[in-house]
Structures are given as structure tokens and as C-alpha cells.
Amino acid sequence: MELSYLSAGKAVSEKAAASFEASYDVIVAGLGSAGVYAAIAAARAGLRVLGIERLSSVYGQGSSGGMMGYCAGSRGGIYEEIDAEIERRATDKIYKTELFRIVVEEFLSAAGVAVIFDATVIGVYREGKHVRGVRYVKDGAVRSAGSQVLIDATAEAEVAAIAGCETTIGRDSDGEPQPYSSVRVFSERKPDSVHFTLANFDAGYVFPSDPVDLSYGAIHAGALHLAEKFTEEKKLIAVAAMLGVREGRFIVGEETLRFHDLIRGNVTDKPLFHALSFHDNHTKDWALESDDSKDWVTVCGLWGENFHVPIPAGAFIPKGVDGILATGRCMAFDHDMAQSVRMRRDMHKLGEVSGSLAALSVKLRVPLKKVPHAELLSMLTKTGCANMLDADTPMIKLPQGEEAIRSALASGAPGLAIWAAYRAGSAMKKMLVSNLAGSDKMLRRSSAFALALLGDKASLPVLRETVSSYDETLYTSRNPQKCAYAAVYLLGRMNDAESIPLIFDVMETHPAAQDVSYGVTALLRIGRDVSACRKDVAARLSVFLSERITALPLPMQVSSSSGTAQVEDLATVIRLIAAKEISAWELPHTLVDAAKKSARTFRERRLLSQIIA
């Protein structure tokens, strides 16, 4: 047997003789929003279950994180029982976080789950590619326990990483995950009453698997709650103990859920349930996100459009390893998909699925990959977790037919029609091209956007016109982007070298964070793909970002009416992204030197170190 553990952030292993103090059918590492339901589901199936939690209480973001409500997510499953009991007892919504702890611990006890608090998994025992148990620390003593199935519900794939499973993190442009939030509880005094409320706002970026970065993030977030003066009218009661981390590591699974596939209808034919959400990315630096995110949000304005995400069993199973599952937000997602499948209702259901999957693997004595889909689906159906869609409910509701699409393209919210036309491909091109010759501005612009997604150069004149006129039109949808931004992005996507002066002109005239980030990423893309343009793009960007731009302040999102928007300065990040690309072209520039002078935050220094390493 081998013991695997992390050394300098990487998994290493050594031969070890395991002498387990106790053995369980299932061990759940992490008893947060997913882990508690994994443990309850497995225990209710008759298995001997151990839960190991590093904190002194259960439920993670639902208690220590101060997040009491729900945003999106699908209904059904064990969590409905706990929610009903909490509602029966609750008298004040602020104290629901404390009530969550009590009620969840009661449910864990009733199911027969053994729980160890204030304990941390530090090693995983393996025989070849099969996980056999864990080493953990409790009260300063190192202990061990055996398992038939180990469930990683740490939210950070911490245990999977320890076990040597492959993981990923962050987006492609700068490696960053989504921003984290922070919650404070305070009282508000009115003439006839005093009530409690909370504020939740995005506080910054953090790598939760990096202890130094996480410590910096906690200090930074805590400082944001300080005020010059606290008054009786608005008195600070508490700051949530946990940061609202939205994204960390993901396992590489037997199946990976990708947003690219979902929005094109390429989904599993064996779902266990359907998550329900929207493309809820909390950052506003959309230009640094993937093409799929920009297609969906910047071009189509579909940030707030709800859709169903079918969840397959393979997304819980680390690739090439047996005896271990990952559940919750550290499952096999890509960065784009994780923005949607992270709502607390769905986290609860993912936990229940993993506990049920583990139970059947143990009972049937088969590897996790061999658990029969029909039996697992039947088990989840009994609790209401498996919310199967009927034949008439699509993953994404798109207009059907040329006439319906054309009518919607001319509307104030053309996004679904733009995407429907793109999905239809060549069948819609004739109609889209004919729309370009009309006088309806919305119809022309929307048709050009759809044609650009299809790579058709007939769209270029309208795209250039949209940029040159600096079209600030916003769709009548949630969180829309200026149409000028969409056009700049699409010109870059189409490698339109003719638009280089136009894009520089927009950045010079409108040197704000969104304008510059969209412009720089479009120019870098043209330079990457059109080698003849590189020298000009590199030289002009070097001067513009080093000398013209001093700061690019961008307000972060606020999730409650009582929150205060924090501001992230993108200037250094944009310089470093440009420096990395231009350095790859082997052309001279001054961007690294400029970034060295301006890098102050942990995030900026981390990005700088990656470039100059």
C-alpha cells in the first residue's frame, strides 16, 4: 500500500503499511453544502459512514459563510426535509445560519453518521489506482481510517489532489477563478424597530488552495467591513467566518461538464438530475473570459437566461482512479460551467447523488464506474432528487423557425435569436445576409452578430460601423454589455486586421476598464493569428499600456442591496496579459517593467511572477 500526500502543493507517495484504527464503508471529507447530504444519503442506505470536518461545525457556506438564501438551483431531494424543519423552527432569518448547524447535525446523528470535527485529511492510502483510506490530524494526533469509498466534499478537491488525482483551476486568460465574496451581519435601527440584515459583496480574487493567498484574502475581506464610525443606526454585529469562495480546483473526471457543450446541445443521455441556473459569473472583466462566455453574455446578452444542466455520474469520478468521488463545486467542471453549477440547492443534490453512488458501489461490490445507471436513478427518484425533464422541456429555450428568429433579432432582447441563428448555421445565412441591407438598425446589428459567430465576413461592415459609432445600446436583459463591446470582440475573433486603427481609436477615446480590456484582447488575438500585424500591434500596445493608461478601475458585483461595490484595478493585469502574448511573439515591449512598478496586490504579484519566472 502507498500513502499519498501533498508536498509543496504536489502529490507525492511513499510505501506505507496502513494500520487503520477503524474502517468504514464511506468516508466523507468535508461536511459543507454537499458533504452533509452525501453522508446522510450513504448512511440512510445502510452504510457505515464517517464524516471528517476541519471546522467545528457543519454546513459550510450555509452556516459559517453566512449565506442563508438560495439563488436558482433545482428542487427535490433530501435537502427539502432539512429546509422544511428549519422553516418550522425559524423565527428570524438572520439566525437561520445557527439553526442550520443544529438541524443538520440532528439529521446526521439520526442517520447514524459518525462525525469528527476540527480534523484535517493529510494523506490518502492507495493500492495501485484504488483508494483505501485516509490519514488525518485531530487534536495534534495523526490517525487513520479505512474506506471502501472516499468522498471529497472539501469544495477545493483537496483530498482528490492529495490522492494524486488530476485537477485544474482558473480561466485561460490569467488563470484566475471567480471572485470571492464576504458577508457581514448588522443591525438597522428605525424609529419603531430594530432589525437585522446582511450585506454580501464581491471582495477580490483568491486561490483557495494557496494558504498564503487565502490568508491574504481573509485579511483583505475583513478590512473591507471596517468603517470610520459605527453608529447605533447601523451597527456591525458579525463578519462571516468563511470567505464566499465560488471556485477552486476541479477534478479531471471520467466525464467533464463544459459550458461549450451545453450551449450547443451536446449533453449526456444518462442524466441523474438537472441543475437549474444561469451563467452567473460574478466578475465584470468579461473580456478576459472565454469565447463561449463572451458569445453568451457579450454578444447575446444572455447572462440571466436560465437553463437546465444534465448531471452524469462520470462527473463525480476522478479519471483513472477508483474508490474516490468528488462532489459539490470541485467536480469535473470547466471554469465556464462552474459559474452555473454552484448554487446551494444543486450543491445539496450533488452531495446526495455522490452518497447514493457510493452506497450502490459498496452494496453491489462494483467499481464506481460500473454502478448501473438505472438503479442509481431509481434510488434518486424515490427522494425526489432526480428531476427528469419531460420531452417538451428543452435545456435552453430558443425560438424556432426563420420567421420567429427574424422577429426576435429585431427586438430589444435578441440574444436567444442570435444564438438560434448561429446554431442553425448555413440554413440561416441567406436570411441573415439579406437583413444587413435593411434600414432596421437592431435587425442589421443582430444579424451581423449572428453572422460573425458563424465566421461570415459579410458581417464586417456592420461590426466596424457599430464600433466607430460607439454604439452603447444595451439589450433589455439582465447584466447586458454595450453593443460596441460585442463588435470589438467579434472583430478580434474574426482577425479583422483592417479594424486595428479603429480599435486603438476607441481605447484612446474611451480609456475605461471595459473598453481597454475588450480592445486589448481583440488586438492580441489579431496579432496572434495574423503575423504580419504583430509588430504594429506590439509597438502600439506597449506605448498605450505603459504610458497612456495609469489605472483601469472596475467595480465588482454586489449581491445584496446593503453591500458596497469594491473596485478592482485592471491596469496591471491587462499589462501582464499583453506582456505574456507579445513575449511569445519574441518582440520587444516595456510592459513587464511597467507592471513591476504598478503591481501591488497579491493577485498582481502572482501573475507577474508567472511571467518573469
Coordinates of C-alpha atoms in Angstrom, one line a residue, residues 161-609:
A161 CA -5.4 16.3 -5.1
I162 CA -3.8 14.5 -2.1
A163 CA -4.7 11.2 -3.7
G164 CA -2.9 12.2 -6.8
C165 CA -6.0 12.8 -9.0
E166 CA -5.5 15.3 -11.8
T167 CA -7.0 18.7 -11.2
T168 CA -7.4 22.1 -13.0
I169 CA -8.1 25.6 -11.8
G170 CA -8.9 29.0 -13.3
R171 CA -9.6 30.5 -16.6
D172 CA -7.3 30.6 -19.6
S173 CA -6.5 34.3 -19.9
D174 CA -4.9 34.8 -16.5
G175 CA -5.5 31.6 -14.5
E176 CA -7.9 33.3 -12.1
P177 CA -11.0 31.7 -10.6
Q178 CA -14.2 33.6 -10.0
P179 CA -14.1 36.4 -7.3
Y180 CA -14.9 35.5 -3.7
S181 CA -17.5 37.4 -1.6
S182 CA -17.7 38.3 2.0
V183 CA -20.8 38.7 4.3
R184 CA -21.4 40.9 7.3
V185 CA -24.4 41.0 9.6
F186 CA -25.5 44.3 11.1
S187 CA -28.5 45.9 12.8
E188 CA -30.5 48.7 11.4
R189 CA -32.4 50.9 13.8
K190 CA -35.6 52.6 12.7
P191 CA -38.0 54.9 14.7
D192 CA -40.2 52.0 15.7
S193 CA -38.0 48.9 15.4
V194 CA -34.6 47.3 15.2
H195 CA -34.0 44.6 12.7
F196 CA -31.0 42.5 11.5
T197 CA -29.9 42.3 7.9
L198 CA -26.8 41.3 5.9
A199 CA -24.6 42.6 3.2
N200 CA -22.9 40.4 0.6
F201 CA -20.4 41.8 -1.9
D202 CA -17.5 40.6 -4.1
A203 CA -14.3 41.3 -2.3
G204 CA -11.5 40.1 -4.6
Y205 CA -9.8 37.1 -6.2
V206 CA -8.2 34.2 -4.3
F207 CA -6.6 30.8 -4.9
P208 CA -8.2 28.9 -2.0
S209 CA -5.7 26.1 -2.3
D210 CA -2.8 28.5 -1.6
P211 CA -2.6 29.1 2.1
V212 CA -0.7 32.4 1.8
D213 CA -3.2 33.7 -0.8
L214 CA -6.1 32.6 1.3
S215 CA -4.8 34.3 4.4
Y216 CA -4.2 37.5 2.4
G217 CA -7.8 37.2 1.1
A218 CA -9.2 36.8 4.6
I219 CA -7.4 39.8 5.9
H220 CA -8.3 41.9 2.9
A221 CA -12.0 40.9 3.1
G222 CA -12.1 41.6 6.9
A223 CA -10.7 45.1 6.4
L224 CA -13.4 45.9 3.9
H225 CA -16.0 45.7 6.7
L226 CA -14.3 48.4 8.7
A227 CA -15.8 51.9 8.8
E228 CA -14.7 55.2 10.0
K229 CA -17.5 55.2 12.5
F230 CA -20.1 52.6 13.6
T231 CA -23.4 54.1 14.7
E232 CA -26.5 52.9 16.6
E233 CA -28.5 53.2 13.4
K234 CA -26.3 50.7 11.6
K235 CA -24.2 48.6 14.0
L236 CA -21.9 45.8 12.9
I237 CA -22.8 42.5 14.6
A238 CA -20.6 40.0 12.9
V239 CA -18.5 39.2 9.8
A240 CA -18.9 35.7 8.4
A241 CA -16.1 33.3 9.4
M242 CA -15.7 31.9 5.9
L243 CA -15.0 33.7 2.7
G244 CA -17.6 33.1 0.0
V245 CA -15.3 31.3 -2.3
R246 CA -17.0 30.4 -5.6
E247 CA -14.3 28.5 -7.4
G248 CA -11.2 26.5 -6.7
R249 CA -9.8 23.2 -8.0
F250 CA -11.8 20.9 -10.2
I251 CA -11.1 17.2 -10.7
V252 CA -10.5 15.9 -14.2
G253 CA -13.3 13.3 -14.4
E254 CA -14.4 10.4 -16.4
E255 CA -16.9 12.9 -17.8
T256 CA -16.4 16.7 -17.7
L257 CA -19.2 19.2 -17.8
R258 CA -18.3 22.0 -20.3
F259 CA -20.3 25.1 -21.0
H260 CA -19.2 24.9 -24.6
D261 CA -21.0 21.6 -25.0
L262 CA -24.1 22.6 -23.0
I263 CA -25.0 25.7 -25.1
R264 CA -24.6 23.6 -28.3
G265 CA -26.8 20.8 -27.1
N266 CA -24.0 18.3 -26.6
V267 CA -25.1 16.8 -23.3
T268 CA -25.2 13.4 -21.6
D269 CA -28.0 11.0 -22.5
K270 CA -27.8 9.5 -18.9
P271 CA -28.5 12.3 -16.5
L272 CA -29.1 11.7 -12.8
F273 CA -30.8 15.1 -12.3
H274 CA -30.9 18.5 -13.9
A275 CA -29.2 21.5 -12.2
L276 CA -31.0 24.8 -12.9
S277 CA -29.1 28.1 -13.2
F278 CA -27.8 30.9 -15.4
H279 CA -24.3 31.9 -16.4
D280 CA -23.7 33.6 -13.1
N281 CA -20.1 34.8 -13.4
H282 CA -19.6 37.5 -10.7
T283 CA -16.7 39.1 -12.4
K284 CA -17.1 42.1 -14.7
D285 CA -13.9 41.7 -16.7
W286 CA -15.8 39.8 -19.4
A287 CA -13.1 40.4 -22.0
L288 CA -10.8 38.1 -20.0
E289 CA -13.3 35.2 -20.1
S290 CA -13.6 32.5 -22.7
D291 CA -15.1 32.9 -26.2
D292 CA -18.1 30.9 -25.0
S293 CA -18.7 33.2 -22.1
K294 CA -18.4 36.3 -24.4
D295 CA -20.6 34.7 -27.1
W296 CA -23.2 34.1 -24.5
V297 CA -23.0 37.3 -22.4
T298 CA -21.3 40.0 -24.5
V299 CA -22.8 39.1 -27.9
C300 CA -26.1 37.6 -26.9
G301 CA -26.8 39.3 -23.6
L302 CA -27.9 36.0 -22.0
W303 CA -26.2 36.3 -18.6
G304 CA -29.5 35.9 -16.8
E305 CA -31.1 33.3 -19.0
N306 CA -32.0 30.2 -17.1
F307 CA -31.1 26.7 -18.4
H308 CA -31.0 23.1 -17.3
V309 CA -27.7 21.2 -16.9
P310 CA -27.9 17.4 -17.0
I311 CA -25.5 15.9 -14.5
P312 CA -23.9 12.5 -15.3
A313 CA -22.3 10.0 -12.9
G314 CA -18.9 10.4 -14.6
A315 CA -18.5 14.0 -13.5
F316 CA -18.2 12.7 -9.9
I317 CA -15.5 10.1 -10.6
P318 CA -11.8 11.2 -10.9
K319 CA -10.3 9.9 -14.1
G320 CA -8.3 6.7 -13.8
V321 CA -8.9 6.2 -10.0
D322 CA -11.4 4.1 -8.2
G323 CA -12.7 4.2 -4.6
I324 CA -13.0 8.0 -4.6
L325 CA -15.6 10.5 -5.7
A326 CA -15.7 14.3 -5.8
T327 CA -18.9 16.2 -5.1
G328 CA -20.0 19.8 -4.9
R329 CA -18.2 22.6 -6.7
C330 CA -14.9 20.6 -7.1
M331 CA -16.4 18.1 -9.5
A332 CA -15.4 17.7 -13.1
F333 CA -16.5 21.1 -14.5
D334 CA -14.6 23.6 -16.6
H335 CA -14.3 27.2 -15.4
D336 CA -17.3 28.3 -17.5
M337 CA -19.6 25.6 -16.4
A338 CA -18.7 26.0 -12.8
Q339 CA -20.2 29.5 -12.9
S340 CA -23.6 27.9 -13.2
V341 CA -23.5 24.6 -11.4
R342 CA -22.6 26.0 -8.0
M343 CA -25.9 27.1 -6.5
R344 CA -26.6 25.8 -3.0
R345 CA -29.7 23.8 -3.9
D346 CA -27.7 22.0 -6.6
M347 CA -24.8 21.5 -4.3
H348 CA -27.1 19.7 -1.9
K349 CA -28.3 17.5 -4.7
L350 CA -24.8 16.7 -5.9
G351 CA -24.0 15.6 -2.4
E352 CA -27.0 13.3 -2.3
V353 CA -26.0 11.8 -5.7
S354 CA -22.5 11.1 -4.6
G355 CA -23.6 9.4 -1.3
S356 CA -26.1 7.3 -3.3
L357 CA -23.5 6.4 -5.9
A358 CA -21.1 5.3 -3.2
A359 CA -23.8 3.3 -1.4
L360 CA -24.6 1.3 -4.6
S361 CA -20.9 0.7 -5.4
V362 CA -20.4 -0.8 -1.9
K363 CA -23.6 -2.8 -1.9
L364 CA -23.2 -4.2 -5.4
R365 CA -19.5 -4.6 -4.9
V366 CA -18.7 -3.0 -8.2
P367 CA -16.3 -0.1 -9.2
L368 CA -17.9 3.3 -9.1
K369 CA -17.8 3.4 -13.0
K370 CA -19.8 0.2 -13.1
V371 CA -22.7 1.3 -10.9
P372 CA -25.9 0.7 -13.0
H373 CA -27.4 4.0 -14.1
A374 CA -31.0 2.6 -13.8
E375 CA -30.5 1.6 -10.2
L376 CA -28.9 4.8 -9.2
L377 CA -31.6 6.8 -11.0
S378 CA -34.3 4.8 -9.2
M379 CA -32.7 5.5 -5.8
L380 CA -32.6 9.2 -6.5
T381 CA -36.2 9.2 -7.9
K382 CA -37.5 7.9 -4.5
T383 CA -36.2 11.0 -2.7
G384 CA -37.2 13.4 -5.4
C385 CA -33.6 14.3 -6.3
A386 CA -33.9 13.0 -9.9
N387 CA -35.9 15.8 -11.5
M388 CA -36.1 14.5 -15.1
L389 CA -37.2 16.8 -17.8
D390 CA -40.1 15.9 -20.0
A391 CA -39.8 15.6 -23.8
D392 CA -41.2 19.1 -24.3
T393 CA -38.7 20.9 -21.9
P394 CA -35.5 21.9 -23.7
M395 CA -32.2 22.6 -22.0
I396 CA -32.3 26.1 -23.4
K397 CA -35.4 27.7 -24.9
L398 CA -34.6 29.0 -28.4
P399 CA -37.0 30.5 -30.9
Q400 CA -37.8 28.0 -33.7
G401 CA -38.2 28.8 -37.4
E402 CA -36.9 31.6 -39.6
E403 CA -39.8 33.9 -39.1
A404 CA -39.7 33.7 -35.3
I405 CA -35.9 34.1 -35.3
R406 CA -36.1 37.2 -37.6
S407 CA -38.7 38.8 -35.5
A408 CA -36.7 38.3 -32.3
L409 CA -33.5 39.6 -33.9
A410 CA -35.2 43.0 -34.4
S411 CA -36.3 43.1 -30.7
G412 CA -34.7 44.7 -27.7
A413 CA -33.6 41.3 -26.4
P414 CA -32.3 39.5 -29.5
G415 CA -29.9 37.1 -27.7
L416 CA -31.8 33.9 -28.0
A417 CA -32.5 34.6 -31.6
I418 CA -28.8 35.4 -32.3
W419 CA -27.8 32.1 -30.7
A420 CA -30.6 30.2 -32.5
A421 CA -29.4 31.6 -35.8
Y422 CA -25.8 30.6 -35.0
R423 CA -27.0 27.1 -34.0
A424 CA -28.9 26.8 -37.3
G425 CA -25.7 27.5 -39.3
S426 CA -25.8 27.7 -43.0
A427 CA -29.6 27.3 -43.1
M428 CA -30.0 30.9 -41.7
K429 CA -27.2 32.6 -43.6
K430 CA -29.3 33.8 -46.6
M431 CA -31.8 35.4 -44.3
L432 CA -29.2 37.0 -42.1
V433 CA -27.3 38.5 -45.1
S434 CA -30.5 39.9 -46.5
N435 CA -31.2 41.6 -43.2
L436 CA -27.9 43.6 -43.5
A437 CA -29.3 45.6 -46.4
G438 CA -32.4 46.8 -44.5
S439 CA -32.9 50.0 -42.5
D440 CA -33.8 48.4 -39.2
K441 CA -30.7 49.1 -37.1
M442 CA -31.4 46.4 -34.5
L443 CA -32.1 43.8 -37.1
R444 CA -28.9 44.7 -39.0
R445 CA -26.8 44.6 -35.9
S446 CA -28.2 41.4 -34.5
S447 CA -27.9 39.7 -37.9
A448 CA -24.3 40.8 -38.2
F449 CA -23.5 39.4 -34.7
A450 CA -25.0 36.1 -35.7
L451 CA -23.1 36.0 -39.0
A452 CA -19.8 36.9 -37.1
L453 CA -20.4 34.0 -34.8
L454 CA -20.6 31.9 -37.9
G455 CA -17.3 33.4 -39.2
D456 CA -19.0 35.1 -42.2
K457 CA -17.1 38.2 -43.4
A458 CA -20.4 39.8 -44.6
S459 CA -20.8 41.0 -41.1
L460 CA -17.6 43.1 -41.0
P461 CA -19.0 46.4 -42.3
V462 CA -21.8 46.5 -39.7
L463 CA -19.3 45.4 -36.9
R464 CA -17.0 48.3 -37.9
E465 CA -19.9 50.7 -38.0
T466 CA -21.0 49.6 -34.5
V467 CA -17.5 50.3 -33.2
S468 CA -16.9 53.6 -35.0
S469 CA -20.2 55.0 -33.8
Y470 CA -19.5 53.6 -30.3
D471 CA -22.9 52.0 -30.1
E472 CA -23.8 52.0 -26.4
T473 CA -27.1 50.1 -26.9
L474 CA -27.9 47.7 -24.0
Y475 CA -30.2 44.8 -24.5
T476 CA -33.3 44.6 -22.3
S477 CA -31.9 41.7 -20.4
R478 CA -30.1 41.2 -17.1
N479 CA -26.5 42.4 -16.9
P480 CA -26.2 43.4 -20.6
Q481 CA -23.0 44.7 -22.3
K482 CA -22.7 47.6 -24.7
C483 CA -23.1 46.5 -28.3
A484 CA -19.8 48.3 -29.1
Y485 CA -18.0 45.8 -26.8
A486 CA -19.6 42.9 -28.7
A487 CA -18.5 44.3 -32.0
V488 CA -14.9 44.9 -30.8
Y489 CA -14.7 41.3 -29.5
L490 CA -16.1 39.9 -32.8
L491 CA -13.7 41.9 -34.9
G492 CA -10.9 40.4 -33.0
R493 CA -12.4 36.9 -33.2
M494 CA -12.6 37.3 -37.0
N495 CA -9.0 38.5 -37.2
D496 CA -10.0 41.7 -39.0
A497 CA -6.7 43.5 -39.4
E498 CA -8.4 46.5 -41.1
S499 CA -10.1 47.3 -37.7
I500 CA -6.8 47.7 -35.8
P501 CA -6.7 51.5 -36.1
L502 CA -10.4 51.7 -35.2
I503 CA -9.9 49.6 -32.0
F504 CA -7.0 51.8 -30.9
D505 CA -9.1 54.9 -31.6
V506 CA -11.9 53.5 -29.3
M507 CA -9.4 52.8 -26.5
E508 CA -7.8 56.3 -26.8
T509 CA -11.2 58.0 -26.8
H510 CA -12.7 55.8 -24.1
P511 CA -9.8 54.6 -21.8
A512 CA -12.1 52.8 -19.3
A513 CA -11.6 49.3 -18.0
Q514 CA -14.2 47.6 -20.2
D515 CA -13.2 49.4 -23.4
V516 CA -9.5 48.8 -22.9
S517 CA -9.8 45.2 -21.9
Y518 CA -12.0 44.3 -24.8
G519 CA -9.8 46.3 -27.1
V520 CA -6.5 44.8 -25.9
T521 CA -7.8 41.2 -26.0
A522 CA -9.1 41.8 -29.6
L523 CA -5.8 43.3 -30.8
L524 CA -3.8 40.5 -29.2
R525 CA -6.0 37.9 -30.9
I526 CA -5.5 39.6 -34.3
G527 CA -1.8 39.7 -33.7
R528 CA -1.6 36.1 -32.7
D529 CA -3.4 34.9 -35.8
V530 CA -2.2 37.5 -38.3
S531 CA 1.6 37.5 -38.0
A532 CA 2.0 40.5 -40.4
C533 CA 0.2 42.7 -37.8
R534 CA 2.2 41.7 -34.8
K535 CA 4.9 44.3 -34.9
D536 CA 2.5 47.2 -35.2
V537 CA 0.1 45.8 -32.5
A538 CA 3.1 45.1 -30.1
A539 CA 4.6 48.6 -30.5
R540 CA 1.4 50.5 -30.2
L541 CA 0.1 48.4 -27.2
S542 CA 3.4 48.8 -25.4
V543 CA 3.2 52.6 -25.6
F544 CA -0.5 52.7 -24.9
L545 CA -0.5 50.5 -21.8
S546 CA 2.8 51.7 -20.4
E547 CA 2.3 55.5 -20.9
R548 CA -1.3 56.3 -21.6
I549 CA -3.0 54.1 -19.0
T550 CA -2.4 54.7 -15.3
A551 CA -5.5 52.9 -13.8
L552 CA -8.4 50.9 -15.0
P553 CA -10.9 50.8 -12.1
L554 CA -13.7 48.3 -12.4
P555 CA -16.5 48.0 -9.8
M556 CA -17.1 44.4 -8.7
Q557 CA -20.6 43.0 -8.2
V558 CA -22.8 43.4 -5.2
S559 CA -25.1 40.6 -4.3
S560 CA -27.3 42.4 -1.8
S561 CA -28.8 45.9 -1.6
S562 CA -26.8 46.6 1.6
G563 CA -23.5 45.7 0.0
T564 CA -20.8 48.2 -1.1
A565 CA -19.1 47.7 -4.5
Q566 CA -15.4 47.2 -4.3
V567 CA -13.2 48.3 -7.1
E568 CA -10.6 46.2 -8.9
D569 CA -7.9 48.0 -10.9
L570 CA -7.3 46.0 -14.1
A571 CA -4.4 48.0 -15.4
T572 CA -1.6 45.8 -14.2
V573 CA -3.5 42.6 -15.1
I574 CA -4.1 43.8 -18.6
R575 CA -0.4 44.8 -19.0
L576 CA 0.7 41.4 -17.9
I577 CA -1.7 39.6 -20.2
A578 CA -0.4 41.7 -23.1
A579 CA 3.2 41.1 -22.0
K580 CA 2.8 37.4 -22.0
E581 CA 1.4 37.3 -25.5
I582 CA 3.8 39.8 -27.0
S583 CA 6.7 38.0 -25.4
A584 CA 5.6 34.8 -27.1
W585 CA 5.9 36.7 -30.4
E586 CA 9.5 37.5 -29.5
L587 CA 9.0 41.2 -29.9
P588 CA 10.3 44.0 -27.6
H589 CA 8.0 45.8 -25.2
T590 CA 8.0 47.8 -22.0
L591 CA 5.0 46.1 -20.3
V592 CA 6.8 44.0 -17.8
D593 CA 8.7 47.0 -16.5
A594 CA 5.5 49.0 -16.3
A595 CA 3.8 46.1 -14.4
K596 CA 6.6 45.8 -11.9
K597 CA 6.1 49.4 -10.9
S598 CA 2.3 49.1 -10.6
A599 CA 2.0 45.5 -9.1
R600 CA 0.8 45.8 -5.5
T601 CA -1.9 43.2 -4.8
F602 CA -1.3 39.6 -4.2
R603 CA -3.1 38.8 -7.5
E604 CA -0.9 41.1 -9.5
R605 CA 2.3 39.9 -7.9
R606 CA 1.3 36.3 -8.6
L607 CA 0.7 37.0 -12.3
L608 CA 3.9 38.9 -12.5
S609 CA 5.9 36.0 -11.0

